[in-house]
Short mmCIF file of C-alpha atoms in Angstrom, two decimals:
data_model
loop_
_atom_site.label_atom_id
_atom_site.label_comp_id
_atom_site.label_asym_id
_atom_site.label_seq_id
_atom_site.Cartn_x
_atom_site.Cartn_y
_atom_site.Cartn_z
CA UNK A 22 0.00 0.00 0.00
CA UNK A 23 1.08 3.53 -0.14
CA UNK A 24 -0.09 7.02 -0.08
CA UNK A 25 -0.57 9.59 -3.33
CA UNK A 26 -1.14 13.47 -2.75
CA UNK A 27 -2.10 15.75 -5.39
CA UNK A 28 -3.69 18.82 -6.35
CA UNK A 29 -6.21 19.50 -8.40
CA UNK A 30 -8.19 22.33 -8.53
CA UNK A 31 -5.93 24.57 -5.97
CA UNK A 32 -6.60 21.87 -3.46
CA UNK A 33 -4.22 19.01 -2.25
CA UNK A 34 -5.88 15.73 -2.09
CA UNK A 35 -4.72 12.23 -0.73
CA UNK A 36 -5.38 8.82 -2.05
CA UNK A 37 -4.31 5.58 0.12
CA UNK A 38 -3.85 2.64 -2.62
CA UNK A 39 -3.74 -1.08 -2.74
CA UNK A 40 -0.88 -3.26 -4.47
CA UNK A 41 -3.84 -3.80 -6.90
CA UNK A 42 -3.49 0.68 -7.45
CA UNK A 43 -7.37 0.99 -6.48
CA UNK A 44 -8.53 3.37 -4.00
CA UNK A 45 -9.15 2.05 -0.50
CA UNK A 46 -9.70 5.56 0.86
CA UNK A 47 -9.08 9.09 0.36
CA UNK A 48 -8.89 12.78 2.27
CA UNK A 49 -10.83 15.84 1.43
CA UNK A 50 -9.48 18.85 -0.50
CA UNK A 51 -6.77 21.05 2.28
CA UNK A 52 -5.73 24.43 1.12
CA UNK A 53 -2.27 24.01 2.03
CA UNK A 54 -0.29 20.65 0.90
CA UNK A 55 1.36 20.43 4.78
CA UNK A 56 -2.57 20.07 5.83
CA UNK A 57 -3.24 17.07 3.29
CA UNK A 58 0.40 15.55 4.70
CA UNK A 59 -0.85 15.69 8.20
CA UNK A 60 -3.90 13.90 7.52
CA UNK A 61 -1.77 11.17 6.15
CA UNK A 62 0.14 11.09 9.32
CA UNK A 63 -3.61 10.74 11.68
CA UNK A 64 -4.82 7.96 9.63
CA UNK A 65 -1.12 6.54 9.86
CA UNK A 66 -1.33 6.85 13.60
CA UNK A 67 -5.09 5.48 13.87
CA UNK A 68 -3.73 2.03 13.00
CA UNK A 69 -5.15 0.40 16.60
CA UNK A 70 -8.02 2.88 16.68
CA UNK A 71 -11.37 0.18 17.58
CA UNK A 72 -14.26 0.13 15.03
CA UNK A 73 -17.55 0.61 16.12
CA UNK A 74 -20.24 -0.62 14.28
CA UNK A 75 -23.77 1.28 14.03
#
């Protein structure tokens, strides 16, 4: 797996992708590209977060 940021539209985006290269998920547009970074970093640190199910 590994992590792709771009921008489009004046907004940085992130994409987290299998060995297959399809989306499993993805961040919202940040203004700044340090913003879409850190967001990388949370979901990088919420490894051992529990799931909850509704």
């Amino acid at each position: 797996m590994y992590y792709e940021v771009f921008q489009r539209g004046g907004l940085w985006y992130w994409h987290l992708k299998g060995g297959n290269n399809e989306i499993i998920a993805n961040g919202e547009g940040y203004t700044a590209k340090s913003s879409a970074l850190h967001a990388i970093s949370l979901v990088k640190a919420s490894q051992n977060a529990p799931v909850y199910e509704r």
